[in-house]
Amino acid sequence: MSDSEEPQQKTVIGIAFGNSNSSIAFTSPDGKAEVIANEEGDRQIPSVLSYVGDEEYHGAQAKSHLIRNPKNTVAYFRDFIGKSFADIDPTYAHSSAHPIQHETGVAFSVEEKAGAEPSTLTVSEITTRHIRRLKESAADFLGKTIDGCVITVPTDFSEAQRKLLSEASKASGLEVLQIIQEPVASLLAYTAREETSHPADKTVLVLDIGGTRTDAAVIASRGGLFTLLATQHDYELGGRHFDDALVDHFSKEFIKKHKVDPRENERSLAKLKLECEATKKTLSLSNSAQISIESLAGGFDFHSTVNRLRFDLLSKKLADQIVGLVESVVKKAGMDLTDINEVILAGGTSHTPKIASRIQQLFPSTTAVQAPSTNPNALNPSELSARGAAIQASLIAEFEAEDIEQSTHPAVTVTPHLAKAIGVVIHSPEGDEGKAEDKVYVFLDAETAVPARRTATFVGTQVGGDVLIRIVEAKKESVDVTPPKEVKEKVEGADEDDEDDDDDDEEEEEEKVIKRVTEVEKVIAEALLKDVKKGQKIEVMLNVAGDLTLTVTARVVGGKGGIRGTVPG
Ligand code: ATP
């Protein structure tokens, strides 16, 4: 084939569209996803548009206009897409253009041109303008026209919201190939790094702590397919609340010195908020940070410092709330903390070291917590959604529209899966200690996507005779086997006076020993293999079809025939 006949490769990008920030990413020819900086060098591009004179500002430039020109600066609008005015929470838009009621839902009244009447910009129109700017930044960076994109949204985005987002993007000249869920994108960003085409089966919790909200999701990753098991959201918990903790702290200091409360003046408050956000980010990297604001309020400048310990104390309640959210999503998934193999911390606020350490303390040490402060190889939490979206975009770029609909979409969301683990119990008349015992072998973990098939061989009997095989539904349970305190004290000669010491309590929590045991819940089928010779191997194969019908085959290895049975799903 000559060069001219080669099919033209499409240029596609991934877009993470948040209430606070958006980012764009592309996949390089070697398959690595990279986040693109806009013309100002920002990879986290504030989802903000501001109108000053005849100019439209976007991103960080627009965000800085929240101080001088808040009425014509539109921010925090993503969650308003497809919502009626009565259903939105306008709190976050308090210090920017106020949302107003409109026949299509929500809009903003903005002076777009100097001296002209304010125009009414619907949320869809603002979204179109925002995506257009993101598309232009990507095109500038890559030096190519962008043919399509994959956009990430939270798991609670409705079909109607997705449709409107797609239309808004199309109106900007950017075709949406697919809209995927944020936690799935974060998980994709990590699994794409694994150098195997068969990623290990695991249960992952994605905790996304953004600017205005926190979302948690439990996802089963089985045989490379993802199944969303449970989600939980907190719409009043995000980076903004951490900023507010600092705003209150510094305001008190300012009042003490100057008898003026900077929170009472809109402009002073906007200045303080922006600086507190920057101070908070510094504290993620170093132990102390300075804040310096000229003419903060009443004509007084403000200079101060804060250390990480103080910040952690000021934001302790917020960290407690995050821990609570994690516990509740795990419970909602019908699991306990020890069932989670990996926690992925996503969203800008996940840079906060204290949050990562609180999450690490919550889980057993065997659970990997992916965050910059707990794992030096962790990916940047602010970039996960965009990277995942870019990876997905490059995977489906050449697909036909209906193939995207039919194959990729259900694969990451609604794949049928096993509600319970399925195992095999082999009755052994002479167990490890010479006594009769039942041994449970889990073949298929709960949440395994179907169809699935597993085969295993066992030694049937050490003495010869009939072997009873039972196929069961099983449940893995955690049992606390931590030695009682008195026993431990005796062994270690611990000092009782230490009991009230907080640090010691924390250490004890870390020493907790949890063991996993498999409990049989229900027998689904039984098979009897007759006259099995001493030491002969038995092969059992379980096959679960897409409709959950289970087929069991058992045979003596090397023997003739076998048993086969089917149990409807
Ligand atoms: P949402 O939709 O919840 O508003 P988002 O997805 O738009 O969030 P993100 O970029 O994930 O936004 O998160 C933004 C938040 O992360 C902001 O509050 C920002 O201050 C915070 N953040 C960013 N970097 C850091 C850092 N290094 N340390 C602490 N917080 C940070």
Coordinates of C-alpha atoms and ligand atoms in Angstrom, one line a residue:
M1 CA 0.0 0.0 0.0
S2 CA 1.4 3.4 -0.9
D3 CA 1.5 6.2 1.7
S4 CA -1.4 8.0 0.1
E5 CA -3.7 5.0 0.5
E6 CA -3.1 4.6 4.2
P7 CA -6.2 5.4 6.2
Q8 CA -6.0 8.8 7.9
Q9 CA -5.7 8.3 11.7
K10 CA -8.2 10.3 13.7
T11 CA -6.9 12.8 16.3
V12 CA -8.9 12.2 19.4
I13 CA -8.6 13.6 22.9
G14 CA -9.9 12.9 26.4
I15 CA -11.6 15.6 28.4
A16 CA -12.2 15.6 32.1
F17 CA -15.0 18.2 32.7
G18 CA -15.3 19.1 36.4
N19 CA -17.3 21.8 38.2
S20 CA -14.0 23.4 39.3
N21 CA -11.4 22.3 36.7
S22 CA -11.2 20.6 33.3
S23 CA -8.3 18.9 31.7
I24 CA -7.4 17.6 28.3
A25 CA -5.3 14.6 27.4
F26 CA -4.1 12.7 24.3
T27 CA -2.5 9.4 23.8
S28 CA 1.0 9.4 22.2
P29 CA 1.8 6.9 19.5
D30 CA 3.6 4.7 22.1
G31 CA 0.2 4.4 23.9
K32 CA 1.0 6.7 26.8
A33 CA -1.6 9.2 27.9
E34 CA -0.4 12.7 28.5
V35 CA -2.2 15.7 29.9
I36 CA -2.0 18.9 27.7
A37 CA -1.2 22.3 29.0
N38 CA -3.2 25.2 27.6
E39 CA -1.6 28.4 26.2
E40 CA -1.0 29.7 29.7
G41 CA 0.8 26.5 30.7
D42 CA -2.0 25.1 32.9
R43 CA -2.9 21.4 33.0
Q44 CA -5.7 22.0 35.4
I45 CA -7.9 24.5 33.6
P46 CA -10.5 26.2 35.7
S47 CA -14.0 25.6 34.2
V48 CA -14.6 29.3 34.3
L49 CA -15.5 31.9 31.6
S50 CA -15.3 35.6 32.2
Y51 CA -16.5 38.5 30.1
V52 CA -14.6 41.8 30.4
G53 CA -15.0 44.6 27.8
D54 CA -15.4 42.7 24.5
E55 CA -13.1 39.9 25.6
E56 CA -13.9 36.4 26.7
Y57 CA -11.4 35.0 29.2
H58 CA -11.1 31.3 30.0
G59 CA -9.5 29.2 32.7
A60 CA -7.1 30.7 35.2
Q61 CA -7.4 34.2 33.7
A62 CA -11.2 34.0 34.0
K63 CA -10.9 32.7 37.6
S64 CA -8.8 35.7 38.6
H65 CA -11.7 37.9 37.5
L66 CA -13.8 36.5 40.3
I67 CA -12.2 39.3 42.4
R68 CA -13.0 42.3 40.2
N69 CA -15.7 41.1 37.9
P70 CA -17.7 38.3 39.7
K71 CA -21.1 39.2 38.1
N72 CA -19.7 38.5 34.5
T73 CA -17.7 35.5 35.5
V74 CA -19.4 32.1 35.1
A75 CA -18.1 29.3 37.3
Y76 CA -19.3 25.9 38.8
F77 CA -21.8 25.2 36.1
R78 CA -21.2 21.5 35.1
D79 CA -23.7 20.0 37.5
F80 CA -26.4 22.4 36.3
I81 CA -26.5 20.8 32.9
G82 CA -30.0 19.3 32.3
K83 CA -31.3 20.4 35.7
S84 CA -34.3 22.6 36.4
F85 CA -33.7 25.7 38.3
A86 CA -35.6 24.3 41.3
D87 CA -33.2 21.3 41.4
I88 CA -29.9 23.0 41.5
D89 CA -27.8 24.0 44.5
P90 CA -26.5 27.5 43.7
T91 CA -24.3 27.8 46.8
Y92 CA -21.0 27.5 44.9
A93 CA -22.1 30.2 42.4
H94 CA -22.6 32.7 45.2
S95 CA -19.5 34.6 44.4
S96 CA -19.8 34.5 40.6
A97 CA -22.5 35.0 38.0
H98 CA -25.8 34.0 39.7
P99 CA -27.8 31.2 38.0
I100 CA -31.2 32.3 36.8
Q101 CA -34.4 30.4 35.8
H102 CA -34.7 29.8 32.1
E103 CA -37.2 27.8 29.9
T104 CA -34.4 25.3 29.2
G105 CA -33.5 25.0 32.8
V106 CA -30.7 27.2 34.1
A107 CA -28.9 30.3 32.6
F108 CA -26.7 33.2 33.5
S109 CA -27.2 36.9 32.8
V110 CA -23.9 38.3 31.6
E111 CA -22.6 41.5 30.1
E112 CA -20.9 40.0 27.1
K113 CA -20.0 43.2 25.4
A114 CA -19.0 46.5 26.9
G115 CA -22.0 48.9 27.2
A116 CA -24.5 46.4 25.7
E117 CA -27.5 44.9 27.4
P118 CA -26.7 41.7 29.4
S119 CA -27.2 38.5 27.4
T120 CA -28.8 35.3 28.7
L121 CA -26.4 32.5 28.4
T122 CA -27.9 29.0 29.0
V123 CA -25.8 26.4 30.7
S124 CA -25.6 24.5 27.4
E125 CA -24.3 27.6 25.7
I126 CA -21.6 28.1 28.4
T127 CA -20.7 24.5 28.2
T128 CA -20.3 24.8 24.4
R129 CA -18.0 27.8 24.8
H130 CA -16.0 26.1 27.5
I131 CA -15.5 22.9 25.4
R132 CA -14.6 25.1 22.3
R133 CA -11.8 26.7 24.3
L134 CA -10.5 23.3 25.5
K135 CA -10.7 21.9 21.9
E136 CA -8.7 25.0 20.6
S137 CA -6.1 24.5 23.3
A138 CA -5.7 20.8 22.3
A139 CA -5.6 21.7 18.6
D140 CA -2.9 24.4 19.2
F141 CA -0.8 22.0 21.3
L142 CA -1.1 19.0 18.9
G143 CA -1.0 21.1 15.8
K144 CA -3.9 19.1 14.4
T145 CA -7.6 19.4 14.0
I146 CA -9.4 17.4 16.7
D147 CA -11.8 14.8 15.3
G148 CA -13.4 13.6 18.4
C149 CA -13.3 13.2 22.2
V150 CA -14.3 11.1 25.2
I151 CA -15.6 13.1 28.1
T152 CA -15.8 12.0 31.7
V153 CA -18.8 12.7 34.0
P154 CA -19.7 11.6 37.5
T155 CA -21.6 8.3 37.9
D156 CA -24.8 10.2 38.9
F157 CA -25.0 12.0 35.5
S158 CA -28.4 11.1 34.0
E159 CA -28.9 10.0 30.4
A160 CA -30.6 13.4 29.7
Q161 CA -27.6 15.2 31.1
R162 CA -25.2 13.1 29.0
K163 CA -27.3 13.8 25.9
L164 CA -27.2 17.6 26.5
L165 CA -23.5 17.5 27.1
S166 CA -23.0 15.6 23.9
E167 CA -25.1 18.2 22.0
A168 CA -23.2 21.1 23.7
S169 CA -19.9 19.6 22.6
K170 CA -21.1 19.0 19.1
A171 CA -22.2 22.7 18.9
S172 CA -18.6 23.6 19.6
G173 CA -17.5 21.5 16.6
L174 CA -16.3 18.6 18.7
E175 CA -17.9 15.2 18.2
V176 CA -18.3 13.2 21.4
L177 CA -17.4 9.5 20.7
Q178 CA -18.4 8.5 24.2
I179 CA -19.1 9.8 27.7
I180 CA -17.6 7.6 30.4
Q181 CA -17.8 7.6 34.2
E182 CA -15.0 9.4 36.1
P183 CA -14.1 6.4 38.4
V184 CA -13.9 4.1 35.4
A185 CA -11.6 6.5 33.7
S186 CA -9.4 6.7 36.8
L187 CA -9.2 2.9 36.9
L188 CA -8.4 2.8 33.2
A189 CA -5.5 5.2 33.7
Y190 CA -4.0 2.8 36.2
T191 CA -4.8 -0.5 34.4
A192 CA -3.3 0.9 31.2
R193 CA 0.0 1.2 33.0
E194 CA 0.1 -2.5 33.8
E195 CA 2.3 -4.3 31.3
T196 CA 0.0 -7.3 30.8
S197 CA -3.0 -7.9 28.6
H198 CA -4.6 -9.8 31.5
P199 CA -4.7 -7.4 34.5
A200 CA -5.2 -9.2 37.8
D201 CA -8.7 -9.5 39.2
K202 CA -9.2 -7.0 42.0
T203 CA -11.8 -4.9 43.8
V204 CA -10.9 -1.2 43.7
L205 CA -12.3 1.8 45.5
V206 CA -12.0 5.1 43.6
L207 CA -12.3 8.1 45.9
D208 CA -12.6 11.3 43.9
I209 CA -12.2 14.4 46.0
G210 CA -12.7 17.4 43.8
G211 CA -13.3 21.1 44.4
T212 CA -17.0 21.0 45.2
R213 CA -17.9 17.4 45.7
T214 CA -16.6 14.0 46.7
D215 CA -17.6 10.8 44.9
A216 CA -16.7 7.3 45.9
A217 CA -17.2 4.1 43.8
V218 CA -16.4 0.5 44.3
I219 CA -15.5 -1.3 41.1
A220 CA -14.9 -5.0 40.5
S221 CA -12.2 -5.5 37.9
R222 CA -12.4 -9.1 36.6
G223 CA -10.7 -10.4 33.5
G224 CA -10.2 -6.8 32.3
L225 CA -13.9 -5.9 32.6
F226 CA -15.1 -3.3 35.1
T227 CA -18.4 -3.6 37.0
L228 CA -19.6 -0.7 39.1
L229 CA -20.8 -2.2 42.4
A230 CA -21.7 0.9 44.5
T231 CA -21.4 4.6 44.4
Q232 CA -21.8 7.3 47.1
H233 CA -21.7 11.1 46.8
D234 CA -21.2 14.1 49.1
Y235 CA -22.1 17.3 47.4
E236 CA -21.0 19.4 50.3
L237 CA -17.5 18.1 50.6
G238 CA -14.5 19.2 48.5
G239 CA -11.5 21.3 48.2
R240 CA -13.6 24.5 48.7
H241 CA -14.4 23.4 52.2
F242 CA -10.7 23.0 53.0
D243 CA -10.2 26.5 51.6
D244 CA -12.9 27.8 53.9
A245 CA -11.3 26.2 56.9
L246 CA -8.2 28.4 56.1
V247 CA -10.3 31.4 55.3
D248 CA -11.9 31.3 58.8
H249 CA -8.6 30.7 60.4
F250 CA -6.9 33.7 58.8
S251 CA -10.0 35.9 59.2
K252 CA -9.8 35.4 62.9
E253 CA -6.2 36.4 62.9
F254 CA -6.9 39.5 60.8
I255 CA -9.8 40.5 63.1
K256 CA -7.5 40.2 66.1
K257 CA -5.0 42.5 64.5
H258 CA -7.2 45.0 62.7
K259 CA -10.7 44.6 64.1
V260 CA -12.1 44.1 60.5
D261 CA -13.6 40.9 59.2
P262 CA -12.5 40.3 55.6
R263 CA -15.4 37.9 55.1
E264 CA -17.9 40.7 55.3
N265 CA -16.7 42.4 52.1
E266 CA -17.2 40.4 48.8
R267 CA -14.0 41.5 47.2
S268 CA -11.9 40.9 50.3
L269 CA -13.5 37.5 50.7
A270 CA -12.8 36.6 47.0
K271 CA -9.1 37.7 47.4
L272 CA -8.7 35.7 50.6
K273 CA -10.3 32.6 49.1
L274 CA -8.0 32.6 46.1
E275 CA -4.9 33.0 48.3
C276 CA -6.1 30.4 50.8
E277 CA -6.4 27.9 47.9
A278 CA -2.8 28.6 46.9
T279 CA -1.6 28.3 50.5
K280 CA -3.5 24.9 50.9
K281 CA -1.8 23.6 47.7
T282 CA 1.7 24.6 49.1
L283 CA 0.9 22.7 52.3
S284 CA 0.5 19.5 50.2
L285 CA 4.2 19.8 49.3
S286 CA 5.8 21.5 52.3
N287 CA 5.4 21.7 56.1
S288 CA 4.6 25.3 56.2
A289 CA 3.2 28.0 53.9
Q290 CA 3.1 31.8 53.8
I291 CA 0.2 33.9 52.8
S292 CA 0.6 37.5 51.6
I293 CA -2.3 39.8 50.5
E294 CA -1.9 43.4 49.7
S295 CA -4.8 45.6 51.0
L296 CA -7.0 42.7 52.1
A297 CA -9.6 44.7 53.9
G298 CA -9.9 48.1 55.5
G299 CA -6.8 49.1 53.7
F300 CA -4.6 46.7 55.7
D301 CA -2.2 44.2 54.2
F302 CA -2.1 40.7 55.5
H303 CA 1.0 38.4 56.0
S304 CA 1.0 35.2 57.9
T305 CA 2.1 31.6 57.9
V306 CA 0.5 28.3 58.7
N307 CA 1.9 24.9 59.2
R308 CA 0.6 21.5 58.0
L309 CA -0.2 20.3 61.5
R310 CA -2.4 23.3 62.1
F311 CA -4.1 22.9 58.7
D312 CA -4.7 19.2 59.5
L313 CA -6.4 20.2 62.8
L314 CA -8.5 22.9 61.1
S315 CA -9.7 20.4 58.5
K316 CA -10.0 17.3 60.7
K317 CA -13.8 17.2 60.5
L318 CA -13.6 17.2 56.7
A319 CA -11.2 14.3 56.7
D320 CA -13.5 12.5 59.1
Q321 CA -16.4 13.0 56.7
I322 CA -14.3 11.6 53.8
V323 CA -13.4 8.5 55.9
G324 CA -17.2 8.1 56.7
L325 CA -18.0 8.3 53.0
V326 CA -15.5 5.6 52.2
E327 CA -16.9 3.3 54.9
S328 CA -20.4 3.8 53.7
V329 CA -19.7 3.0 50.0
V330 CA -17.9 -0.2 51.0
K331 CA -20.9 -1.2 53.1
K332 CA -23.3 -0.3 50.2
A333 CA -21.3 -2.7 48.0
G334 CA -22.0 -5.4 50.6
M335 CA -18.4 -5.7 51.4
D336 CA -16.1 -4.9 54.2
L337 CA -12.8 -2.9 54.1
T338 CA -10.7 -6.0 53.8
D339 CA -12.4 -6.9 50.5
I340 CA -10.9 -3.8 48.8
N341 CA -7.6 -4.6 47.2
E342 CA -6.7 -1.1 46.0
V343 CA -7.8 2.4 46.7
I344 CA -7.3 5.0 43.9
L345 CA -7.3 8.6 45.1
A346 CA -8.4 10.9 42.4
G347 CA -9.3 14.6 42.2
G348 CA -7.2 17.6 43.1
T349 CA -7.9 17.4 46.9
S350 CA -6.3 13.9 47.0
H351 CA -2.9 15.6 47.0
T352 CA -3.5 16.4 50.6
P353 CA -1.1 14.1 52.6
K354 CA -3.3 13.8 55.7
I355 CA -6.2 12.5 53.6
A356 CA -4.1 9.8 52.0
S357 CA -2.7 8.8 55.4
R358 CA -6.2 8.6 57.0
I359 CA -7.3 6.3 54.1
Q360 CA -4.2 4.2 54.5
Q361 CA -4.8 3.8 58.2
L362 CA -8.4 2.8 57.5
F363 CA -7.5 -0.2 55.3
P364 CA -5.2 -3.2 56.1
S365 CA -1.6 -2.8 55.0
T366 CA -2.2 -5.2 52.2
T367 CA -4.6 -2.7 50.5
A368 CA -2.5 -0.4 48.1
V369 CA -3.5 3.2 48.4
Q370 CA -2.6 5.1 45.2
A371 CA -1.8 8.7 46.2
P372 CA 1.3 10.9 45.8
S373 CA 2.1 10.9 49.5
T374 CA 1.6 7.1 50.0
N375 CA 3.1 5.8 46.8
P376 CA 5.9 7.6 44.9
N377 CA 4.8 5.8 41.7
A378 CA 1.2 7.0 42.0
L379 CA -0.2 9.0 39.0
N380 CA -1.2 12.6 39.5
P381 CA -4.7 12.4 41.0
S382 CA -5.7 15.6 39.2
E383 CA -4.9 13.9 35.8
L384 CA -6.6 10.5 36.2
S385 CA -9.9 11.3 34.5
A386 CA -8.4 13.0 31.5
R387 CA -5.8 10.3 31.0
G388 CA -8.5 7.5 31.3
A389 CA -10.7 9.4 28.8
A390 CA -7.7 9.8 26.4
I391 CA -6.9 6.1 26.6
Q392 CA -10.6 5.2 25.9
A393 CA -10.7 7.7 23.0
S394 CA -7.7 6.1 21.4
L395 CA -9.2 2.6 21.8
I396 CA -12.5 3.5 20.2
A397 CA -11.3 6.1 17.7
E398 CA -11.7 3.9 14.7
F399 CA -14.9 2.1 15.8
E400 CA -18.3 2.6 14.1
A401 CA -20.8 4.5 16.2
E402 CA -23.0 1.4 16.9
D403 CA -19.9 -0.6 17.9
I404 CA -19.1 2.0 20.5
E405 CA -22.6 1.8 21.8
Q406 CA -22.8 -1.9 21.9
S407 CA -19.5 -3.1 23.0
T408 CA -17.6 -0.5 25.0
H409 CA -20.4 1.1 26.9
P410 CA -21.9 -2.0 28.6
A411 CA -18.5 -3.4 29.1
V412 CA -17.6 -0.8 31.7
T413 CA -21.0 -0.4 33.3
V414 CA -23.6 -3.1 33.2
T415 CA -21.9 -6.4 32.6
P416 CA -23.8 -9.2 34.3
H417 CA -21.8 -10.6 37.2
L418 CA -22.0 -13.1 39.9
A419 CA -23.6 -11.9 43.1
K420 CA -21.9 -14.6 45.2
A421 CA -18.7 -16.4 45.0
I422 CA -19.0 -20.0 43.7
G423 CA -16.8 -22.7 45.2
V424 CA -16.3 -26.4 45.5
V425 CA -16.4 -28.4 48.7
I426 CA -14.5 -31.6 48.7
H427 CA -15.2 -33.9 51.6
S428 CA -12.1 -35.6 52.8
P429 CA -12.6 -38.4 55.3
E430 CA -8.9 -38.0 56.4
G431 CA -8.2 -34.3 56.6
D432 CA -4.8 -32.6 57.4
E433 CA -5.0 -33.7 61.0
G434 CA -6.3 -37.2 60.3
K435 CA -9.9 -36.1 61.0
A436 CA -12.7 -35.9 58.4
E437 CA -13.1 -32.4 57.0
D438 CA -14.6 -30.3 54.3
K439 CA -12.3 -28.2 52.2
V440 CA -13.7 -25.2 50.4
Y441 CA -12.0 -23.9 47.2
V442 CA -13.3 -20.7 45.8
F443 CA -13.4 -21.0 42.0
L444 CA -15.1 -17.7 41.0
D445 CA -15.1 -14.7 43.2
A446 CA -18.2 -12.6 43.8
E447 CA -18.6 -9.9 41.1
T448 CA -16.8 -12.0 38.4
A449 CA -18.2 -10.9 35.1
V450 CA -20.0 -13.7 33.2
P451 CA -19.6 -15.7 31.0
A452 CA -16.7 -17.2 33.0
R453 CA -15.1 -20.6 33.2
R454 CA -12.6 -22.1 35.7
T455 CA -11.1 -25.5 36.0
A456 CA -9.1 -27.0 38.9
T457 CA -7.8 -30.4 40.0
F458 CA -7.7 -31.9 43.4
V459 CA -6.5 -35.1 45.0
G460 CA -9.9 -36.8 45.7
T461 CA -9.1 -39.2 48.5
Q462 CA -6.0 -40.4 50.3
V463 CA -7.6 -43.8 51.1
G464 CA -9.8 -44.6 48.0
G465 CA -13.6 -44.8 47.8
D466 CA -16.4 -42.5 46.8
V467 CA -15.8 -38.7 46.6
L468 CA -18.6 -36.3 47.2
I469 CA -18.2 -32.9 45.4
R470 CA -20.5 -30.1 46.4
I471 CA -20.8 -26.9 44.4
V472 CA -21.7 -24.1 46.8
E473 CA -22.3 -20.4 47.1
A474 CA -19.7 -19.0 49.4
K475 CA -18.9 -15.8 51.2
K476 CA -15.5 -14.6 52.3
E477 CA -15.6 -13.2 55.7
S478 CA -13.2 -11.3 57.8
V479 CA -12.5 -12.5 61.3
D480 CA -10.6 -10.4 63.8
V481 CA -7.9 -12.7 65.2
T482 CA -6.1 -9.9 67.1
P483 CA -4.9 -11.5 70.3
P484 CA -6.8 -10.1 73.3
K485 CA -5.0 -7.2 75.0
E486 CA -4.2 -9.0 78.2
V487 CA -2.6 -11.8 76.3
K488 CA -0.5 -9.4 74.3
E489 CA 0.5 -7.5 77.4
K490 CA 1.7 -10.7 79.0
V491 CA 3.7 -11.6 76.0
E492 CA 5.2 -8.2 75.4
G493 CA 5.4 -7.1 79.0
A494 CA 3.6 -3.9 77.9
D495 CA 3.3 -1.0 80.4
E496 CA -0.3 -0.4 81.5
D497 CA 0.4 3.3 82.0
D498 CA 0.5 3.8 78.3
E499 CA -3.1 3.1 77.9
D500 CA -4.3 6.7 77.5
D501 CA -1.7 7.7 75.1
D502 CA -3.3 8.5 71.7
D503 CA -0.2 7.5 69.7
D504 CA -0.2 4.1 71.3
D505 CA -3.8 3.6 70.4
E506 CA -3.1 4.3 66.8
E507 CA -0.3 1.8 66.8
E508 CA -2.6 -0.8 68.2
E509 CA -5.1 -0.2 65.5
E510 CA -2.4 -0.8 63.0
E511 CA -1.5 -4.1 64.6
K512 CA -5.0 -5.5 64.2
V513 CA -4.9 -9.0 62.6
I514 CA -7.8 -9.8 60.3
K515 CA -8.0 -13.3 58.7
R516 CA -10.2 -14.1 55.8
V517 CA -12.3 -17.3 56.1
T518 CA -14.6 -18.8 53.5
E519 CA -18.1 -19.6 54.7
V520 CA -20.5 -21.9 52.8
E521 CA -23.8 -20.2 52.3
K522 CA -25.8 -22.6 50.2
V523 CA -25.3 -25.9 48.4
I524 CA -26.2 -25.5 44.7
A525 CA -25.4 -29.0 43.4
E526 CA -23.8 -32.3 44.4
A527 CA -21.9 -34.9 42.4
L528 CA -20.7 -38.3 43.6
L529 CA -17.7 -39.9 41.9
K530 CA -17.6 -43.5 42.7
D531 CA -14.7 -45.8 43.4
V532 CA -12.0 -43.2 43.2
K533 CA -8.6 -44.8 43.7
K534 CA -6.3 -43.6 46.4
G535 CA -4.4 -40.4 45.4
Q536 CA -6.2 -40.1 42.1
K537 CA -6.8 -36.6 40.8
I538 CA -10.2 -35.2 40.2
E539 CA -10.9 -32.4 37.8
V540 CA -13.8 -30.0 38.3
M541 CA -14.9 -27.5 35.7
L542 CA -17.4 -24.7 36.4
N543 CA -18.9 -22.8 33.5
V544 CA -21.2 -19.9 34.1
A545 CA -23.0 -18.7 31.0
G546 CA -24.1 -15.1 30.3
D547 CA -27.6 -15.9 31.7
L548 CA -25.9 -17.2 34.9
T549 CA -26.7 -20.9 34.0
L550 CA -24.0 -23.0 35.8
T551 CA -22.7 -26.1 34.2
V552 CA -20.5 -28.4 36.3
T553 CA -18.3 -31.2 35.0
A554 CA -16.4 -33.5 37.3
R555 CA -14.2 -36.4 36.3
V556 CA -11.4 -38.5 37.5
V557 CA -8.2 -37.5 35.6
G558 CA -7.2 -40.3 33.3
G559 CA -10.4 -42.2 34.1
K560 CA -13.3 -42.9 31.7
G561 CA -16.5 -40.7 31.7
G562 CA -17.5 -38.2 34.3
I563 CA -20.4 -36.3 35.6
R564 CA -22.0 -33.3 34.0
G565 CA -25.0 -31.2 35.3
T566 CA -26.6 -27.9 34.7
V567 CA -28.2 -25.5 37.2
P568 CA -30.3 -22.6 35.8
G569 CA -29.1 -19.1 36.8
Ligands
ATP1 P1 -15.6 19.3 41.4 O1 -16.3 18.8 40.2 O2 -15.8 18.5 42.6 O3 -15.7 20.7 41.6 P2 -13.1 19.0 39.8 O4 -13.1 17.6 39.3 O5 -13.6 20.1 38.9 O6 -14.0 19.0 41.1 P3 -10.4 18.9 40.7 O7 -9.4 19.5 39.8 O8 -10.4 17.4 40.8 O9 -11.8 19.5 40.4 O10 -10.2 19.4 42.2 C1 -10.1 20.8 42.5 C2 -9.7 20.9 43.9 O11 -8.5 20.3 44.2 C3 -9.6 22.4 44.3 O12 -10.3 22.6 45.5 C4 -8.1 22.6 44.4 O13 -7.8 23.6 45.4 C5 -7.7 21.2 45.0 N1 -6.3 20.9 44.7 C6 -5.6 21.0 43.6 N2 -4.3 20.7 43.8 C7 -4.1 20.5 45.1 C8 -3.0 20.3 45.9 N3 -1.8 20.1 45.4 N4 -3.2 20.1 47.3 C9 -4.5 20.2 47.8 N5 -5.6 20.5 47.1 C10 -5.4 20.7 45.7

